[in-house]
Short mmCIF file of N, CA and C in Angstrom, two decimals:
data_model
loop_
_atom_site.label_atom_id
_atom_site.label_comp_id
_atom_site.label_asym_id
_atom_site.label_seq_id
_atom_site.Cartn_x
_atom_site.Cartn_y
_atom_site.Cartn_z
N MET A 1 46.82 138.28 145.20
CA MET A 1 47.23 136.92 145.06
C MET A 1 46.91 136.40 143.68
N THR A 2 45.85 136.87 143.16
CA THR A 2 45.45 136.44 141.84
C THR A 2 46.46 136.91 140.82
N SER A 3 46.94 138.10 141.00
CA SER A 3 47.93 138.58 140.04
C SER A 3 49.23 137.80 140.18
N GLN A 4 49.54 137.39 141.41
CA GLN A 4 50.75 136.59 141.61
C GLN A 4 50.58 135.22 140.98
N SER A 5 49.47 134.60 141.19
CA SER A 5 49.25 133.28 140.61
C SER A 5 49.13 133.36 139.10
N THR A 6 48.61 134.46 138.59
CA THR A 6 48.56 134.65 137.16
C THR A 6 49.97 134.81 136.62
N GLY A 7 50.80 135.55 137.33
CA GLY A 7 52.20 135.71 136.92
C GLY A 7 52.95 134.39 136.95
N ILE A 8 52.68 133.62 138.01
CA ILE A 8 53.33 132.30 138.12
C ILE A 8 52.84 131.39 137.00
N GLN A 9 51.53 131.45 136.74
CA GLN A 9 50.97 130.64 135.66
C GLN A 9 51.60 131.01 134.32
N GLN A 10 51.80 132.31 134.13
CA GLN A 10 52.42 132.76 132.88
C GLN A 10 53.88 132.28 132.81
N LEU A 11 54.58 132.37 133.94
CA LEU A 11 55.97 131.89 133.98
C LEU A 11 56.04 130.39 133.71
N LEU A 12 55.15 129.64 134.32
CA LEU A 12 55.13 128.18 134.10
C LEU A 12 54.78 127.86 132.65
N ALA A 13 53.84 128.59 132.09
CA ALA A 13 53.47 128.37 130.69
C ALA A 13 54.64 128.73 129.78
N ALA A 14 55.32 129.84 130.10
CA ALA A 14 56.48 130.24 129.30
C ALA A 14 57.60 129.21 129.41
N GLU A 15 57.80 128.69 130.64
CA GLU A 15 58.84 127.67 130.85
C GLU A 15 58.48 126.40 130.09
N LYS A 16 57.21 126.02 130.13
CA LYS A 16 56.77 124.83 129.40
C LYS A 16 56.94 125.02 127.90
N LYS A 17 56.59 126.21 127.41
CA LYS A 17 56.74 126.51 126.00
C LYS A 17 58.22 126.48 125.60
N ALA A 18 59.08 127.03 126.47
CA ALA A 18 60.52 127.03 126.19
C ALA A 18 61.06 125.60 126.18
N ALA A 19 60.60 124.78 127.13
CA ALA A 19 61.04 123.38 127.19
C ALA A 19 60.59 122.64 125.93
N GLU A 20 59.38 122.93 125.46
CA GLU A 20 58.90 122.29 124.24
C GLU A 20 59.74 122.72 123.04
N LYS A 21 60.09 124.02 123.01
CA LYS A 21 60.93 124.51 121.91
C LYS A 21 62.31 123.86 121.95
N VAL A 22 62.88 123.71 123.16
CA VAL A 22 64.19 123.07 123.30
C VAL A 22 64.09 121.61 122.86
N THR A 23 63.04 120.93 123.28
CA THR A 23 62.84 119.53 122.90
C THR A 23 62.68 119.41 121.39
N GLU A 24 61.89 120.30 120.83
CA GLU A 24 61.69 120.29 119.37
C GLU A 24 63.01 120.56 118.65
N ALA A 25 63.80 121.50 119.17
CA ALA A 25 65.10 121.82 118.56
C ALA A 25 66.03 120.61 118.64
N ARG A 26 66.01 119.92 119.77
CA ARG A 26 66.85 118.71 119.92
C ARG A 26 66.42 117.63 118.92
N LYS A 27 65.11 117.48 118.75
CA LYS A 27 64.61 116.50 117.79
C LYS A 27 65.05 116.86 116.37
N ARG A 28 64.95 118.16 116.02
CA ARG A 28 65.38 118.58 114.69
C ARG A 28 66.88 118.35 114.50
N LYS A 29 67.64 118.64 115.56
CA LYS A 29 69.10 118.43 115.50
C LYS A 29 69.41 116.94 115.31
N ALA A 30 68.74 116.08 116.07
CA ALA A 30 68.96 114.64 115.95
C ALA A 30 68.58 114.16 114.55
N LYS A 31 67.47 114.71 114.05
CA LYS A 31 67.02 114.34 112.71
C LYS A 31 68.04 114.77 111.66
N ARG A 32 68.57 116.00 111.79
CA ARG A 32 69.59 116.48 110.84
C ARG A 32 70.86 115.64 110.93
N LEU A 33 71.26 115.29 112.16
CA LEU A 33 72.45 114.45 112.32
C LEU A 33 72.25 113.07 111.67
N LYS A 34 71.06 112.50 111.88
CA LYS A 34 70.78 111.19 111.28
C LYS A 34 70.78 111.30 109.76
N GLN A 35 70.17 112.37 109.25
CA GLN A 35 70.13 112.57 107.80
C GLN A 35 71.55 112.76 107.25
N ALA A 36 72.37 113.54 107.96
CA ALA A 36 73.75 113.75 107.52
C ALA A 36 74.52 112.44 107.54
N LYS A 37 74.30 111.63 108.57
CA LYS A 37 74.98 110.33 108.65
C LYS A 37 74.55 109.43 107.50
N ASP A 38 73.24 109.38 107.23
CA ASP A 38 72.74 108.56 106.12
C ASP A 38 73.32 109.02 104.78
N GLU A 39 73.38 110.34 104.59
CA GLU A 39 73.96 110.87 103.35
C GLU A 39 75.44 110.52 103.25
N ALA A 40 76.15 110.60 104.37
CA ALA A 40 77.58 110.26 104.36
C ALA A 40 77.78 108.78 104.03
N VAL A 41 76.96 107.92 104.62
CA VAL A 41 77.06 106.48 104.34
C VAL A 41 76.77 106.22 102.87
N GLU A 42 75.75 106.89 102.34
CA GLU A 42 75.41 106.71 100.93
C GLU A 42 76.54 107.20 100.03
N GLU A 43 77.13 108.33 100.38
CA GLU A 43 78.24 108.87 99.59
C GLU A 43 79.46 107.95 99.64
N ILE A 44 79.73 107.41 100.82
CA ILE A 44 80.85 106.47 100.97
C ILE A 44 80.61 105.23 100.12
N GLU A 45 79.38 104.73 100.13
CA GLU A 45 79.04 103.54 99.34
C GLU A 45 79.21 103.81 97.85
N LYS A 46 78.76 104.97 97.40
CA LYS A 46 78.93 105.32 95.99
C LYS A 46 80.41 105.41 95.63
N TYR A 47 81.20 106.02 96.51
CA TYR A 47 82.64 106.15 96.26
C TYR A 47 83.30 104.77 96.19
N ARG A 48 82.92 103.88 97.12
CA ARG A 48 83.49 102.53 97.14
C ARG A 48 83.13 101.78 95.85
N GLU A 49 81.88 101.88 95.43
CA GLU A 49 81.46 101.22 94.19
C GLU A 49 82.22 101.77 92.98
N GLU A 50 82.41 103.08 92.95
CA GLU A 50 83.16 103.70 91.85
C GLU A 50 84.60 103.20 91.82
N ARG A 51 85.23 103.13 92.99
CA ARG A 51 86.62 102.66 93.06
C ARG A 51 86.72 101.18 92.65
N GLU A 52 85.75 100.38 93.06
CA GLU A 52 85.75 98.97 92.67
C GLU A 52 85.58 98.83 91.15
N ARG A 53 84.72 99.65 90.58
CA ARG A 53 84.52 99.62 89.13
C ARG A 53 85.82 100.01 88.41
N ILE A 54 86.50 101.03 88.91
CA ILE A 54 87.76 101.45 88.30
C ILE A 54 88.80 100.34 88.41
N LEU A 55 88.85 99.67 89.58
CA LEU A 55 89.80 98.58 89.77
C LEU A 55 89.51 97.43 88.81
N LYS A 56 88.25 97.08 88.64
CA LYS A 56 87.90 95.99 87.72
C LYS A 56 88.26 96.35 86.28
N GLU A 57 88.03 97.61 85.91
CA GLU A 57 88.42 98.03 84.57
C GLU A 57 89.93 97.94 84.39
N TYR A 58 90.67 98.34 85.41
CA TYR A 58 92.13 98.28 85.35
C TYR A 58 92.60 96.83 85.22
N GLU A 59 92.02 95.95 86.04
CA GLU A 59 92.39 94.54 85.97
C GLU A 59 92.08 93.97 84.60
N ALA A 60 90.92 94.29 84.08
CA ALA A 60 90.54 93.77 82.77
C ALA A 60 91.47 94.31 81.68
N LYS A 61 91.87 95.56 81.80
CA LYS A 61 92.70 96.18 80.77
C LYS A 61 94.13 95.66 80.81
N TYR A 62 94.72 95.59 82.00
CA TYR A 62 96.14 95.27 82.10
C TYR A 62 96.43 93.83 82.47
N MET A 63 95.55 93.19 83.17
CA MET A 63 95.84 91.83 83.61
C MET A 63 95.01 90.80 82.87
N GLY A 64 93.98 91.21 82.22
CA GLY A 64 93.11 90.26 81.55
C GLY A 64 92.24 89.55 82.58
N SER A 65 91.34 88.80 82.09
CA SER A 65 90.50 88.07 83.02
C SER A 65 91.23 86.82 83.49
N ARG A 66 90.77 86.27 84.57
CA ARG A 66 91.43 85.07 85.12
C ARG A 66 91.31 83.91 84.15
N GLU A 67 90.18 83.84 83.47
CA GLU A 67 90.01 82.77 82.49
C GLU A 67 90.99 82.96 81.34
N GLY A 68 91.18 84.21 80.95
CA GLY A 68 92.12 84.51 79.87
C GLY A 68 93.54 84.13 80.24
N VAL A 69 93.93 84.42 81.48
CA VAL A 69 95.27 84.08 81.95
C VAL A 69 95.42 82.56 82.01
N ALA A 70 94.42 81.88 82.53
CA ALA A 70 94.47 80.42 82.61
C ALA A 70 94.55 79.81 81.22
N LEU A 71 93.79 80.34 80.28
CA LEU A 71 93.81 79.84 78.91
C LEU A 71 95.18 80.06 78.27
N LYS A 72 95.77 81.22 78.51
CA LYS A 72 97.09 81.50 77.96
C LYS A 72 98.14 80.54 78.53
N ILE A 73 98.09 80.29 79.82
CA ILE A 73 99.03 79.36 80.45
C ILE A 73 98.85 77.96 79.86
N GLU A 74 97.61 77.55 79.69
CA GLU A 74 97.32 76.22 79.13
C GLU A 74 97.87 76.10 77.71
N MET A 75 97.68 77.15 76.90
CA MET A 75 98.19 77.12 75.52
C MET A 75 99.72 77.09 75.50
N ASP A 76 100.36 77.88 76.37
CA ASP A 76 101.82 77.86 76.44
C ASP A 76 102.33 76.48 76.84
N THR A 77 101.64 75.86 77.78
CA THR A 77 102.04 74.52 78.22
C THR A 77 101.91 73.52 77.07
N GLN A 78 100.82 73.59 76.33
CA GLN A 78 100.63 72.68 75.20
C GLN A 78 101.72 72.89 74.14
N ASN A 79 102.06 74.16 73.87
CA ASN A 79 103.11 74.45 72.89
C ASN A 79 104.45 73.87 73.33
N LYS A 80 104.78 74.04 74.60
CA LYS A 80 106.05 73.50 75.12
C LYS A 80 106.06 71.97 75.03
N MET A 81 104.93 71.34 75.35
CA MET A 81 104.86 69.88 75.28
C MET A 81 105.06 69.41 73.84
N GLU A 82 104.47 70.10 72.89
CA GLU A 82 104.64 69.75 71.48
C GLU A 82 106.10 69.90 71.06
N GLU A 83 106.74 70.98 71.50
CA GLU A 83 108.15 71.18 71.16
C GLU A 83 109.02 70.06 71.73
N LEU A 84 108.74 69.67 72.98
CA LEU A 84 109.51 68.59 73.60
C LEU A 84 109.28 67.26 72.88
N LYS A 85 108.05 66.98 72.49
CA LYS A 85 107.77 65.74 71.75
C LYS A 85 108.51 65.71 70.42
N LYS A 86 108.54 66.85 69.73
CA LYS A 86 109.26 66.91 68.46
C LYS A 86 110.76 66.73 68.67
N ALA A 87 111.29 67.33 69.74
CA ALA A 87 112.72 67.19 70.03
C ALA A 87 113.06 65.73 70.33
N VAL A 88 112.19 65.04 71.06
CA VAL A 88 112.42 63.62 71.37
C VAL A 88 112.38 62.81 70.08
N GLU A 89 111.41 63.05 69.23
CA GLU A 89 111.31 62.32 67.96
C GLU A 89 112.54 62.55 67.09
N ASN A 90 113.02 63.78 67.04
CA ASN A 90 114.18 64.09 66.19
C ASN A 90 115.46 63.44 66.70
N ARG A 91 115.60 63.29 68.00
CA ARG A 91 116.86 62.80 68.56
C ARG A 91 116.79 61.37 69.06
N LYS A 92 115.65 60.72 68.92
CA LYS A 92 115.48 59.37 69.45
C LYS A 92 116.45 58.38 68.80
N GLU A 93 116.55 58.36 67.50
CA GLU A 93 117.43 57.42 66.80
C GLU A 93 118.88 57.63 67.21
N PHE A 94 119.30 58.88 67.27
CA PHE A 94 120.69 59.18 67.65
C PHE A 94 120.96 58.71 69.07
N LEU A 95 120.04 58.94 69.97
CA LEU A 95 120.22 58.55 71.36
C LEU A 95 120.27 57.03 71.51
N ILE A 96 119.39 56.33 70.83
CA ILE A 96 119.40 54.86 70.92
C ILE A 96 120.70 54.31 70.36
N THR A 97 121.15 54.83 69.24
CA THR A 97 122.42 54.38 68.65
C THR A 97 123.57 54.66 69.60
N ASP A 98 123.59 55.82 70.18
CA ASP A 98 124.67 56.19 71.10
C ASP A 98 124.67 55.28 72.33
N LEU A 99 123.50 54.98 72.87
CA LEU A 99 123.43 54.09 74.03
C LEU A 99 123.87 52.67 73.68
N LEU A 100 123.44 52.18 72.54
CA LEU A 100 123.85 50.84 72.13
C LEU A 100 125.36 50.77 71.90
N ASP A 101 125.95 51.80 71.33
CA ASP A 101 127.41 51.84 71.15
C ASP A 101 128.12 51.77 72.50
N LEU A 102 127.62 52.48 73.47
CA LEU A 102 128.24 52.44 74.80
C LEU A 102 128.10 51.07 75.44
N VAL A 103 127.00 50.39 75.21
CA VAL A 103 126.79 49.07 75.80
C VAL A 103 127.64 48.02 75.10
N TYR A 104 127.71 48.04 73.78
CA TYR A 104 128.41 47.00 73.03
C TYR A 104 129.91 47.22 72.95
N ASN A 105 130.36 48.41 72.88
CA ASN A 105 131.79 48.70 72.71
C ASN A 105 132.40 49.12 74.04
N ILE A 106 132.71 48.13 74.85
CA ILE A 106 133.29 48.39 76.16
C ILE A 106 134.80 48.41 76.01
N LYS A 107 135.42 49.48 76.50
CA LYS A 107 136.88 49.58 76.47
C LYS A 107 137.40 49.06 77.80
N SER A 108 138.27 48.10 77.73
CA SER A 108 138.81 47.51 78.95
C SER A 108 140.23 48.00 79.17
N ASP A 109 140.42 49.25 79.37
CA ASP A 109 141.74 49.83 79.63
C ASP A 109 141.96 49.91 81.13
N VAL A 110 143.24 49.82 81.49
CA VAL A 110 143.61 49.97 82.89
C VAL A 110 143.64 51.47 83.19
N HIS A 111 143.17 51.80 84.34
CA HIS A 111 143.12 53.21 84.71
C HIS A 111 144.53 53.76 84.81
N ARG A 112 144.72 55.00 84.45
CA ARG A 112 146.06 55.59 84.38
C ARG A 112 146.70 55.73 85.76
N ASN A 113 145.95 55.75 86.80
CA ASN A 113 146.52 55.87 88.15
C ASN A 113 146.85 54.52 88.78
N TYR A 114 146.50 53.46 88.08
CA TYR A 114 146.77 52.13 88.63
C TYR A 114 148.26 51.82 88.51
N SER A 115 148.83 51.31 89.61
CA SER A 115 150.24 50.90 89.56
C SER A 115 150.38 49.55 90.24
N LYS A 116 151.25 48.70 89.66
CA LYS A 116 151.48 47.38 90.23
C LYS A 116 152.42 47.52 91.42
N LYS A 117 152.21 46.78 92.42
CA LYS A 117 153.07 46.82 93.59
C LYS A 117 153.92 45.62 93.70
#
Protein backbone atom coordinates (compact mmCIF):
# COMPACT_ATOMS: atom_id res chain seq x y z
CA MET A 1 0.00 0.00 0.00
CA THR A 2 2.83 2.28 0.71
CA SER A 3 4.21 1.81 -2.73
CA GLN A 4 0.78 2.53 -4.18
CA SER A 5 0.37 5.69 -2.15
CA THR A 6 3.90 6.71 -3.04
CA GLY A 7 3.06 6.17 -6.71
CA ILE A 8 -0.14 8.17 -6.33
CA GLN A 9 1.76 10.89 -4.49
CA GLN A 10 4.28 11.00 -7.32
CA LEU A 11 1.48 11.16 -9.90
CA LEU A 12 -0.24 13.96 -7.99
CA ALA A 13 3.04 15.84 -7.65
CA ALA A 14 3.75 15.35 -11.36
CA GLU A 15 0.21 16.53 -12.21
CA LYS A 16 0.62 19.57 -9.96
CA LYS A 17 4.00 20.34 -11.53
CA ALA A 18 2.49 19.97 -15.02
CA ALA A 19 -0.41 22.25 -14.08
CA GLU A 20 2.05 24.83 -12.78
CA LYS A 21 4.04 24.60 -16.00
CA VAL A 22 0.85 25.03 -18.07
CA THR A 23 -0.19 28.00 -15.92
CA GLU A 24 3.26 29.52 -16.24
CA ALA A 25 3.19 28.97 -20.02
CA ARG A 26 -0.22 30.65 -20.23
CA LYS A 27 1.09 33.61 -18.24
CA ARG A 28 4.12 33.91 -20.54
CA LYS A 29 1.83 33.69 -23.58
CA ALA A 30 -0.48 36.39 -22.18
CA LYS A 31 2.54 38.54 -21.38
CA ARG A 32 3.93 38.11 -24.92
CA LEU A 33 0.52 38.93 -26.41
CA LYS A 34 0.24 42.06 -24.27
CA GLN A 35 3.78 43.08 -25.21
CA ALA A 36 3.04 42.48 -28.91
CA LYS A 37 -0.16 44.53 -28.63
CA ASP A 38 1.69 47.38 -26.90
CA GLU A 39 4.40 47.32 -29.56
CA ALA A 40 1.77 47.34 -32.32
CA VAL A 41 -0.03 50.30 -30.73
CA GLU A 42 3.28 52.15 -30.40
CA GLU A 43 4.18 51.40 -34.02
CA ILE A 44 0.75 52.55 -35.21
CA GLU A 45 1.13 55.78 -33.23
CA LYS A 46 4.56 56.44 -34.73
CA TYR A 47 3.19 55.78 -38.22
CA ARG A 48 0.24 58.13 -37.62
CA GLU A 49 2.54 60.88 -36.35
CA GLU A 50 4.83 60.44 -39.36
CA ARG A 51 1.89 60.67 -41.78
CA GLU A 52 0.56 63.78 -40.02
CA ARG A 53 4.00 65.39 -40.25
CA ILE A 54 4.17 64.59 -43.97
CA LEU A 55 0.67 66.04 -44.47
CA LYS A 56 1.58 69.26 -42.65
CA GLU A 57 4.74 69.61 -44.73
CA TYR A 58 2.68 69.10 -47.89
CA GLU A 59 0.11 71.67 -46.81
CA ALA A 60 2.81 74.17 -45.94
CA LYS A 61 4.61 73.59 -49.23
CA TYR A 62 1.67 73.64 -51.63
CA MET A 63 -1.15 75.41 -49.85
CA GLY A 64 0.68 77.79 -47.58
CA SER A 65 -0.43 78.50 -44.11
CA ARG A 66 -3.96 79.61 -43.38
CA GLU A 67 -2.70 82.97 -42.26
CA GLY A 68 -0.78 83.31 -45.52
CA VAL A 69 -3.88 82.51 -47.55
CA ALA A 70 -5.99 84.94 -45.53
CA LEU A 71 -3.34 87.65 -45.94
CA LYS A 72 -3.19 87.07 -49.70
CA ILE A 73 -6.98 87.31 -50.00
CA GLU A 74 -6.98 90.52 -47.95
CA MET A 75 -4.27 92.06 -50.15
CA ASP A 76 -6.12 91.07 -53.34
CA THR A 77 -9.30 92.62 -51.97
CA GLN A 78 -7.50 95.86 -51.12
CA ASN A 79 -5.96 96.00 -54.62
CA LYS A 80 -9.36 95.50 -56.27
CA MET A 81 -10.90 98.20 -54.07
CA GLU A 82 -8.14 100.64 -55.04
CA GLU A 83 -8.66 99.85 -58.73
CA LEU A 84 -12.41 100.45 -58.40
CA LYS A 85 -11.86 103.76 -56.57
CA LYS A 86 -9.50 104.93 -59.31
CA ALA A 87 -11.99 103.89 -62.00
CA VAL A 88 -14.74 105.86 -60.24
CA GLU A 89 -12.51 108.93 -59.94
CA ASN A 90 -11.53 108.76 -63.61
CA ARG A 91 -15.10 108.43 -64.89
CA LYS A 92 -16.99 110.52 -62.33
CA GLU A 93 -16.98 113.77 -64.35
CA PHE A 94 -18.05 112.01 -67.53
CA LEU A 95 -20.87 110.20 -65.74
CA ILE A 96 -22.18 113.34 -64.04
CA THR A 97 -22.12 115.24 -67.34
CA ASP A 98 -23.88 112.41 -69.12
CA LEU A 99 -26.60 112.20 -66.44
CA LEU A 100 -27.16 115.96 -66.46
CA ASP A 101 -27.47 115.93 -70.27
CA LEU A 102 -30.13 113.24 -70.03
CA VAL A 103 -32.04 115.22 -67.40
CA TYR A 104 -31.86 118.62 -69.12
CA ASN A 105 -32.19 117.62 -72.77
CA ILE A 106 -35.49 115.82 -72.93
CA LYS A 107 -36.64 114.84 -76.42
CA SER A 108 -40.38 115.04 -76.74
CA ASP A 109 -40.90 112.92 -79.85
CA VAL A 110 -43.98 110.88 -80.54
CA HIS A 111 -43.34 107.19 -80.49
CA ARG A 112 -43.10 105.65 -83.94
CA ASN A 113 -45.86 103.13 -83.24
CA TYR A 114 -48.33 105.78 -82.19
CA SER A 115 -51.17 106.34 -84.65
CA LYS A 116 -54.10 108.75 -84.50
CA LYS A 117 -57.51 107.19 -84.68
